[in-house]
mmCIF file of C-alpha atoms in Angstrom:
data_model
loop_
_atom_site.group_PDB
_atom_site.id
_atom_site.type_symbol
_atom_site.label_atom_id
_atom_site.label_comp_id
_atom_site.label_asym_id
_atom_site.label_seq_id
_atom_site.Cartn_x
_atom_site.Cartn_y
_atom_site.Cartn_z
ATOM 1 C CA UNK I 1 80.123 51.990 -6.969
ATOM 2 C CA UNK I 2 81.430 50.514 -3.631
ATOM 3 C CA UNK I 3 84.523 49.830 -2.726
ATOM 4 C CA UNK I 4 85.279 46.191 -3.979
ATOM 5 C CA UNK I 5 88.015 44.744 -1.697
ATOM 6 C CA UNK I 6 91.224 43.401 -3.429
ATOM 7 C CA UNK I 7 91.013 39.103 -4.118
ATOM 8 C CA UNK I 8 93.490 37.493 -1.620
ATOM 9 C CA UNK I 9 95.806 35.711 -3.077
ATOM 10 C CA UNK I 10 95.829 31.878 -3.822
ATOM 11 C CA UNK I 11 98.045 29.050 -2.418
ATOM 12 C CA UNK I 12 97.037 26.169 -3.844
ATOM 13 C CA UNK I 13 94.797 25.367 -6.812
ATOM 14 C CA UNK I 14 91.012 23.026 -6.271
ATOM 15 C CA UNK I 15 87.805 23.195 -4.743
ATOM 16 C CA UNK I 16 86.864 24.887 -8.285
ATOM 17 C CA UNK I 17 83.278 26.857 -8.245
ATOM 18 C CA UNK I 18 81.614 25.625 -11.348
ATOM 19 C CA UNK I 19 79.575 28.911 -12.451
ATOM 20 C CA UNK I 20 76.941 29.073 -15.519
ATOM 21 C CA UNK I 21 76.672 31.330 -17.862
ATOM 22 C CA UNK I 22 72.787 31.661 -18.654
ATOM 23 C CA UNK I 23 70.339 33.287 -20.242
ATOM 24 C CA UNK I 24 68.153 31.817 -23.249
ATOM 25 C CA UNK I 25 67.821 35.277 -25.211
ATOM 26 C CA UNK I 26 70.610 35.172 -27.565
ATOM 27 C CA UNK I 27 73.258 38.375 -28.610
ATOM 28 C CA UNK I 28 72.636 38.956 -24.520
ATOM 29 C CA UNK I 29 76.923 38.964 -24.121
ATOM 30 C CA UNK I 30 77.227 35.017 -22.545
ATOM 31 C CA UNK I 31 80.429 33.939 -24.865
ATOM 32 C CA UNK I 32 81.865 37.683 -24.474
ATOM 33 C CA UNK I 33 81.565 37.409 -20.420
ATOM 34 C CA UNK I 34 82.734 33.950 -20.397
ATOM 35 C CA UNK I 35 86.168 35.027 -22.198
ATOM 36 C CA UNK I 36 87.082 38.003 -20.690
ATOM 37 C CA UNK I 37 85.524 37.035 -17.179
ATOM 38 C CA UNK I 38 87.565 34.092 -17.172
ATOM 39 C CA UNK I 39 90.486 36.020 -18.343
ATOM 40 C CA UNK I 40 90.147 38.602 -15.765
ATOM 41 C CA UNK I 41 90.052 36.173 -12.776
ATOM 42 C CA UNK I 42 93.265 34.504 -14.562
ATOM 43 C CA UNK I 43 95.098 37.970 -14.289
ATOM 44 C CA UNK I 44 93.726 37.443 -9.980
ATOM 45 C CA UNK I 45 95.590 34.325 -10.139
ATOM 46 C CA UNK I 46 92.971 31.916 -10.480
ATOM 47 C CA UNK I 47 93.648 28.963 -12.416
ATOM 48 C CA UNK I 48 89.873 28.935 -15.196
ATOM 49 C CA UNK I 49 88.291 26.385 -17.244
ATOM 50 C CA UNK I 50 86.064 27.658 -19.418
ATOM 51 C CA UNK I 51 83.360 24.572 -21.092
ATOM 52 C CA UNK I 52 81.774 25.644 -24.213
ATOM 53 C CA UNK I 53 78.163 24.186 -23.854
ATOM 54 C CA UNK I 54 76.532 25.663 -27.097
ATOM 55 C CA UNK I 55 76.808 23.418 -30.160
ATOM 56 C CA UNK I 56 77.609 26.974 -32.252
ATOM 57 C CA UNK I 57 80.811 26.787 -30.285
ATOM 58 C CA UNK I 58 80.834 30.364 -30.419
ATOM 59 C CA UNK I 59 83.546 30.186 -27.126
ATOM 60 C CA UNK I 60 85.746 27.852 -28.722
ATOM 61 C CA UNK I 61 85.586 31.086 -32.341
ATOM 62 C CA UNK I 62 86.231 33.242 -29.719
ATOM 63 C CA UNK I 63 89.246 31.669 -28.668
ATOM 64 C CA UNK I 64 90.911 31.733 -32.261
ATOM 65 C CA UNK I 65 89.654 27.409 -32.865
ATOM 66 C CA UNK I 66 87.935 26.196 -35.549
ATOM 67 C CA UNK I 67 85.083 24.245 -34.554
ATOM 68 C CA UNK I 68 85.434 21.679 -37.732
ATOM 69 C CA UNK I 69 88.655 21.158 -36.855
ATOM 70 C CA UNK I 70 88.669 19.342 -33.591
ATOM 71 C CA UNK I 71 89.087 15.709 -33.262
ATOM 72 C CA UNK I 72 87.161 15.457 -29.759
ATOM 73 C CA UNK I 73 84.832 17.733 -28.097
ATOM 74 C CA UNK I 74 82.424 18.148 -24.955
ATOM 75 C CA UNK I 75 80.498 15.485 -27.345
ATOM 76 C CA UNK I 76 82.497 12.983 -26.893
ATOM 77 C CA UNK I 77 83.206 13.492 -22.944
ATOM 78 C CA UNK I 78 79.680 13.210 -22.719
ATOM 79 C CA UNK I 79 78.765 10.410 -25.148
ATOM 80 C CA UNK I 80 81.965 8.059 -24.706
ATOM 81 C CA UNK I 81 82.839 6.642 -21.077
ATOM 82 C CA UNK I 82 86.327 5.832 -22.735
ATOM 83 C CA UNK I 83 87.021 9.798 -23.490
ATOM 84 C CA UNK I 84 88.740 11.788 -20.250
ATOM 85 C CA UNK I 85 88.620 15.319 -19.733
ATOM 86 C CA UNK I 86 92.309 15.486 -20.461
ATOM 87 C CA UNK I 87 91.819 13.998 -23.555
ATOM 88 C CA UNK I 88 89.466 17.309 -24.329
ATOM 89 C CA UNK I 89 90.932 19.868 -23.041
ATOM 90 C CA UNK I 90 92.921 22.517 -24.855
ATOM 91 C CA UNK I 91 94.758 25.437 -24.111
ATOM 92 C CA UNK I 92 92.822 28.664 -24.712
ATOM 93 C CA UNK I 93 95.934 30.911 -25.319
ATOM 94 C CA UNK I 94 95.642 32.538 -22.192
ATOM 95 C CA UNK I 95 98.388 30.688 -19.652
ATOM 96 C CA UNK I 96 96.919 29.467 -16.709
ATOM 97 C CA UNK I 97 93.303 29.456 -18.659
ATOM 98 C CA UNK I 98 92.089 25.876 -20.227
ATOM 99 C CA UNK I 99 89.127 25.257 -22.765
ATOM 100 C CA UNK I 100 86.922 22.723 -23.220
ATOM 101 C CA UNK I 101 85.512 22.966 -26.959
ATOM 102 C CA UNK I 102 82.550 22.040 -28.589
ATOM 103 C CA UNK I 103 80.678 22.227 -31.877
ATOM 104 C CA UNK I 104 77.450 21.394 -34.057
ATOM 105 C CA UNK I 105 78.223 17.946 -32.894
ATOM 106 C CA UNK I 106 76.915 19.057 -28.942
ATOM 107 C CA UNK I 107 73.544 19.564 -30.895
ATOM 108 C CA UNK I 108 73.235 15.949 -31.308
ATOM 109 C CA UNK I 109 73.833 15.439 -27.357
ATOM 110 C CA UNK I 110 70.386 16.864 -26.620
ATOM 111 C CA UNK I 111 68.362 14.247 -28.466
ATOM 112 C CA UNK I 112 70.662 11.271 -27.355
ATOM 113 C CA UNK I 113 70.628 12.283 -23.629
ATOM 114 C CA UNK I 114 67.366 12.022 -23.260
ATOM 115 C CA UNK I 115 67.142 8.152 -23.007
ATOM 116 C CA UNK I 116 70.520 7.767 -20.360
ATOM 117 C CA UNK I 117 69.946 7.583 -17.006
ATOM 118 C CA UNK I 118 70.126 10.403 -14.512
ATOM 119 C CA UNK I 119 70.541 12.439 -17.911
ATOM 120 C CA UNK I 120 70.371 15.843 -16.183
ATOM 121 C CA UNK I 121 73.811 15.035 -14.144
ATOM 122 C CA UNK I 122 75.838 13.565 -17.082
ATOM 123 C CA UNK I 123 77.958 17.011 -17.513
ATOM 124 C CA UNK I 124 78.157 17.137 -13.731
ATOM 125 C CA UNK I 125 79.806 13.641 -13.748
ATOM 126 C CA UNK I 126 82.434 14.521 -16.457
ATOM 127 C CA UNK I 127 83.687 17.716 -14.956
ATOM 128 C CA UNK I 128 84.367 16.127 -11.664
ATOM 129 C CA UNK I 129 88.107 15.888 -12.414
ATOM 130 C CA UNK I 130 88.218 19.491 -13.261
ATOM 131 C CA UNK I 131 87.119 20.253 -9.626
ATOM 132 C CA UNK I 132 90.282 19.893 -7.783
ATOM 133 C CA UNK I 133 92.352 21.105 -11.086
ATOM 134 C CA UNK I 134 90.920 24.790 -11.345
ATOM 135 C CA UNK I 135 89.662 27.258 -9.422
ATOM 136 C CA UNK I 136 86.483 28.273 -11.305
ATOM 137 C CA UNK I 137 84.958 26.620 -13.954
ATOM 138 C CA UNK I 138 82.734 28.902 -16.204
ATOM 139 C CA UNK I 139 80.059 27.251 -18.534
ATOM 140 C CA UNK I 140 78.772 29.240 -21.480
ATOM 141 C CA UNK I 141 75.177 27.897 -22.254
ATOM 142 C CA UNK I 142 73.513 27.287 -25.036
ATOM 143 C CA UNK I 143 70.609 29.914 -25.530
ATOM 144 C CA UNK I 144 67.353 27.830 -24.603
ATOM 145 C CA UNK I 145 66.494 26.208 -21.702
ATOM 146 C CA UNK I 146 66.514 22.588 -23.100
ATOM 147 C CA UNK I 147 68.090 19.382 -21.489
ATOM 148 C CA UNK I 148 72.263 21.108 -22.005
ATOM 149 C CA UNK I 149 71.445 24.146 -20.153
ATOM 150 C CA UNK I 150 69.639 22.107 -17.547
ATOM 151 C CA UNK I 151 72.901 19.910 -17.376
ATOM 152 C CA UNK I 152 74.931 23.211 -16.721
ATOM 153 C CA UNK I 153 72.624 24.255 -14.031
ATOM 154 C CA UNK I 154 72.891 21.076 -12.384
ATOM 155 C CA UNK I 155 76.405 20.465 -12.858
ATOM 156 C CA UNK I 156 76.764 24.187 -11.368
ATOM 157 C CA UNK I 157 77.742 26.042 -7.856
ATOM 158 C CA UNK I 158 76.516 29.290 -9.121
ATOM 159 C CA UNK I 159 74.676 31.104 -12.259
ATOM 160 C CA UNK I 160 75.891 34.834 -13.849
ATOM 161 C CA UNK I 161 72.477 35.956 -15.731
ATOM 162 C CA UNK I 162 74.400 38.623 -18.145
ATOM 163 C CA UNK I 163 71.358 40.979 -19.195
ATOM 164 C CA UNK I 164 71.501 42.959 -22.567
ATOM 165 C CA UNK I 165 70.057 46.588 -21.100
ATOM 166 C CA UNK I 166 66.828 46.340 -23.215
ATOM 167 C CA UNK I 167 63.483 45.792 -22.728
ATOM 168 C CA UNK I 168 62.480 42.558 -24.332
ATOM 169 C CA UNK I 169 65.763 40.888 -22.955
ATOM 170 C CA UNK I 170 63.604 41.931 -18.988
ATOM 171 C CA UNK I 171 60.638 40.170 -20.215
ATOM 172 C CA UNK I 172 62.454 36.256 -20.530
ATOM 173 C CA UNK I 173 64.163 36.708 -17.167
ATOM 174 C CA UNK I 174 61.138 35.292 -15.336
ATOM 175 C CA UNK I 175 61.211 32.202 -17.122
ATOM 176 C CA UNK I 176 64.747 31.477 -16.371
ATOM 177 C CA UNK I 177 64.571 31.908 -13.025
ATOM 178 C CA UNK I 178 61.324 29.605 -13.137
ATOM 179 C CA UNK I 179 63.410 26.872 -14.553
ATOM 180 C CA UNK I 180 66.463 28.203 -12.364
ATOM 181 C CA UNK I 181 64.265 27.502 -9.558
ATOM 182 C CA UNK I 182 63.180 23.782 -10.738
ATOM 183 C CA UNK I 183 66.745 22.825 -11.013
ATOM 184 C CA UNK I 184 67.421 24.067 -7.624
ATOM 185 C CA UNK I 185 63.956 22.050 -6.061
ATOM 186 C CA UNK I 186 64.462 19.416 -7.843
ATOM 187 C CA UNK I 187 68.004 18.630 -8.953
ATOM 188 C CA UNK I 188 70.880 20.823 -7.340
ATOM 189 C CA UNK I 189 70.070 22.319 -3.631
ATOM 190 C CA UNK I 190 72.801 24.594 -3.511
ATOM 191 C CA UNK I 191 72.396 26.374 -6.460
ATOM 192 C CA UNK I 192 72.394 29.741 -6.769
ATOM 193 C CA UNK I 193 71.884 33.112 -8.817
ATOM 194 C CA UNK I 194 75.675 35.089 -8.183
ATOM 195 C CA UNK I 195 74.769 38.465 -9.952
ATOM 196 C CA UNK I 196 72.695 39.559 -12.707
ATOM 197 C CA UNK I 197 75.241 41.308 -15.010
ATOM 198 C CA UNK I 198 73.806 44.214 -17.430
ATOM 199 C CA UNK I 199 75.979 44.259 -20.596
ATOM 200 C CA UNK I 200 75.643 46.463 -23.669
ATOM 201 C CA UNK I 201 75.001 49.135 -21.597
ATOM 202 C CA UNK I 202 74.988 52.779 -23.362
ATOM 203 C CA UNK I 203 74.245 55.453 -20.900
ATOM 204 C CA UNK I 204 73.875 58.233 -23.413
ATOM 205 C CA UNK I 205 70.032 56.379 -23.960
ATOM 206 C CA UNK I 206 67.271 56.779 -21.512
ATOM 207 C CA UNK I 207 66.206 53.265 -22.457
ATOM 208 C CA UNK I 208 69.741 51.473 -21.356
ATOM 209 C CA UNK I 209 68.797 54.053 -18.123
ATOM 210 C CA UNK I 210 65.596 53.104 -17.680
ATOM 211 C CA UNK I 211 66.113 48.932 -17.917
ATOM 212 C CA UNK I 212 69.174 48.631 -15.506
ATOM 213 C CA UNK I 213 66.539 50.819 -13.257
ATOM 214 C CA UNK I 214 63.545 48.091 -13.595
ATOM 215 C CA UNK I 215 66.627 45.626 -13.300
ATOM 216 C CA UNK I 216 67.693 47.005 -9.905
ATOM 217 C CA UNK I 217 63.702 47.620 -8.584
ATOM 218 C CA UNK I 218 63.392 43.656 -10.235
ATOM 219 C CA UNK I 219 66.757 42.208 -8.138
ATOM 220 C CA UNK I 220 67.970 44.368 -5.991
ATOM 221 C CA UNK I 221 71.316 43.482 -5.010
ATOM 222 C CA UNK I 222 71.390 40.347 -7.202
ATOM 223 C CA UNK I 223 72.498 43.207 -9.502
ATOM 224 C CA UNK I 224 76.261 43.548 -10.231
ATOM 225 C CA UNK I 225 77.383 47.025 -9.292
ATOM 226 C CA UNK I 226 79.996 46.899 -12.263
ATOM 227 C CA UNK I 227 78.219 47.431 -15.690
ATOM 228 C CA UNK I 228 79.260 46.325 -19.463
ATOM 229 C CA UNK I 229 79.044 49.504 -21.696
ATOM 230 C CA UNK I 230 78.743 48.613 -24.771
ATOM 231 C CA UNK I 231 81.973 49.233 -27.286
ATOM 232 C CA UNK I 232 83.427 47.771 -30.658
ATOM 233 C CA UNK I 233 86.480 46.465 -29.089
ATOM 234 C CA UNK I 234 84.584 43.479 -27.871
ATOM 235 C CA UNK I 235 83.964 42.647 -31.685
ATOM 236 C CA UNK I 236 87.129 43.141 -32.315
ATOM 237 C CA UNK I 237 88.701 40.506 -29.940
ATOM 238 C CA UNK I 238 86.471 38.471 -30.805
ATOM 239 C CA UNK I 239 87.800 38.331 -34.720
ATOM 240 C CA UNK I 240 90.980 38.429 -33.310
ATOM 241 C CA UNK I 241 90.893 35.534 -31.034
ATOM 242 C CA UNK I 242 91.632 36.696 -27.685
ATOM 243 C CA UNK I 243 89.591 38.030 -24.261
ATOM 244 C CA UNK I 244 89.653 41.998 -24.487
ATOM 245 C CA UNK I 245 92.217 42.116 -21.487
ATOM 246 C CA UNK I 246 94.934 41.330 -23.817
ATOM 247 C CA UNK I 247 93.901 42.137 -27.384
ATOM 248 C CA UNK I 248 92.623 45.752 -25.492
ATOM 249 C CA UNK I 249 94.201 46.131 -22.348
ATOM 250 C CA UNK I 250 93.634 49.255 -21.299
ATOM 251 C CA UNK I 251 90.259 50.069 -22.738
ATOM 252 C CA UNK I 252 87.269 50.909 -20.594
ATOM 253 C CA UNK I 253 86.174 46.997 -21.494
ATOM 254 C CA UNK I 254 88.966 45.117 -19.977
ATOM 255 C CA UNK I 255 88.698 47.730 -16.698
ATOM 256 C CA UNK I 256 84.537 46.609 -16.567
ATOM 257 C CA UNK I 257 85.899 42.983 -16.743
ATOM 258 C CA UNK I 258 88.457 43.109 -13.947
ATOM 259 C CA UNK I 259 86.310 45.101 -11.678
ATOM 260 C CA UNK I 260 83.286 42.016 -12.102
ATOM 261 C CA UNK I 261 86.491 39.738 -11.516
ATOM 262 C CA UNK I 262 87.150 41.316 -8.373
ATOM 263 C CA UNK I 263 83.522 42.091 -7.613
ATOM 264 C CA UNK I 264 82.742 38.080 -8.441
ATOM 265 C CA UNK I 265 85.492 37.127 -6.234
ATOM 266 C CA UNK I 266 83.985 38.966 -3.467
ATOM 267 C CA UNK I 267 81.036 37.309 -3.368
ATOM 268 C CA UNK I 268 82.493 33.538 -3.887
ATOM 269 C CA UNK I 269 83.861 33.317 -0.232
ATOM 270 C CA UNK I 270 85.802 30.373 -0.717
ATOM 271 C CA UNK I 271 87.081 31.414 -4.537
#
């Protein structure tokens, strides 16, 4: 592990680096990284807005909301021009980090989108308030790589691929980057791949060994130095409602989170 510099400090909050969370293999650790990621760069002073882009709304659970409760949603940003993004936005518990929630409803986005104009930019249109609000904006896709996940790519400065240390979760990372690479020909020039993150990560296997080796050979530095092991606290949190950092702070999770905050931070240059 090299030495990650400390963040420097903030003065002013804007000029937020929208960031996707991808990967279309499910159970890969998207929603867990998007929550305690986002918590982490809070406790660095960054002011987060995490969008919950997958009509499970398994971001929104995570955050202690229930998804059949809420009156407006990323739906309705991106379906009604009269909705704002201050109308959707609610606090995620975490001071200084907001949430933008979603549920089954998102599902019917997909099909609707598909006869609007410049359809693959509509999510970048509606977070363009949010831009000189926060710092970072983190978007936790859907897993597939339909027409949402295309809309977080395009909408996006940067993509985290987290990467569950087995072998069949290598074998669909080719076909994201294919499509990662489509977006970026075709839709959004400056995108581009920030880290591949391995999570679930248990070093007592030669397997979990063996796939963050073919990961490194595969990516080379792409790779995050900082690794998630994997642990029950994160299941935990997650029934209690809250990123790891707080519910856990000093376990060996929250310390793997802050380190990717700080090793994240390093390699935004202007975050």
């Amino acid at each position: 592990m090299p030495v990650i510099p400390e963040p420097r400090p903030v003065a002013e909050h804007g000029h937020a680096r929208v960031v996707s969370m991808c990967n279309q293999k499910g159970g890969v650790g998207k929603t867990t990284t998007t929550i305690n990621l986002g918590a982490s760069l809070v406790e660095q002073g960054r002011k987060v807005l995490l969008v919950d882009f997958d009509p499970q709304g398994s971001l929104s659970v995570g955050l202690g909301l229930n998804p059949h409760e809420m009156d407006l949603t990323v739906y309705n940003l991106l379906m009604e021009p009269d909705v704002t993004l201050t109308d959707v936005v609610v606090p995620s518990g975490v001071p200084g980090m907001d949430l933008l929630p979603s549920n089954i409803d998102l599902s019917a986005a997909e099909v609707q989108l598909v006869h609007e104009v410049a359809r693959e930019q509509t999510l970048q249109r509606v977070l363009r308030p949010a831009l000189t609000e926060y710092d970072v904006v983190l978007i936790d896709c859907q897993p597939s790589l339909g027409l949402l996940t295309v809309n977080a790519l395009t909408a996006s400065h940067g993509v985290i691929i987290p990467l569950e240390c087995e072998y069949f979760a290598l074998r669909g990372v080719a076909l994201l980057k294919t499509t990662i690479d489509k977006v970026r020909e075709r839709l959004n020039p400056d995108l581009e791949i920030d880290g591949v993150l391995g999570t679930m990560f248990d070093g007592r296997t030669l397997h979990s060994r063996e796939v963050m080796e073919r990961l490194v050979q595969a990516w080379g530095d792409t790779v995050f130095h900082t690794v998630i092991r994997r642990t029950v606290k994160f299941s935990d949190s997650t029934v209690a409602g809250e990123p790891i950092t707080s519910y856990a702070s000093s376990s060996a999770g929250a310390d793997s989170y802050r380190q990717l905050a700080k090793e994240v931070l390093a390699r935004w240059p202007d975050a």
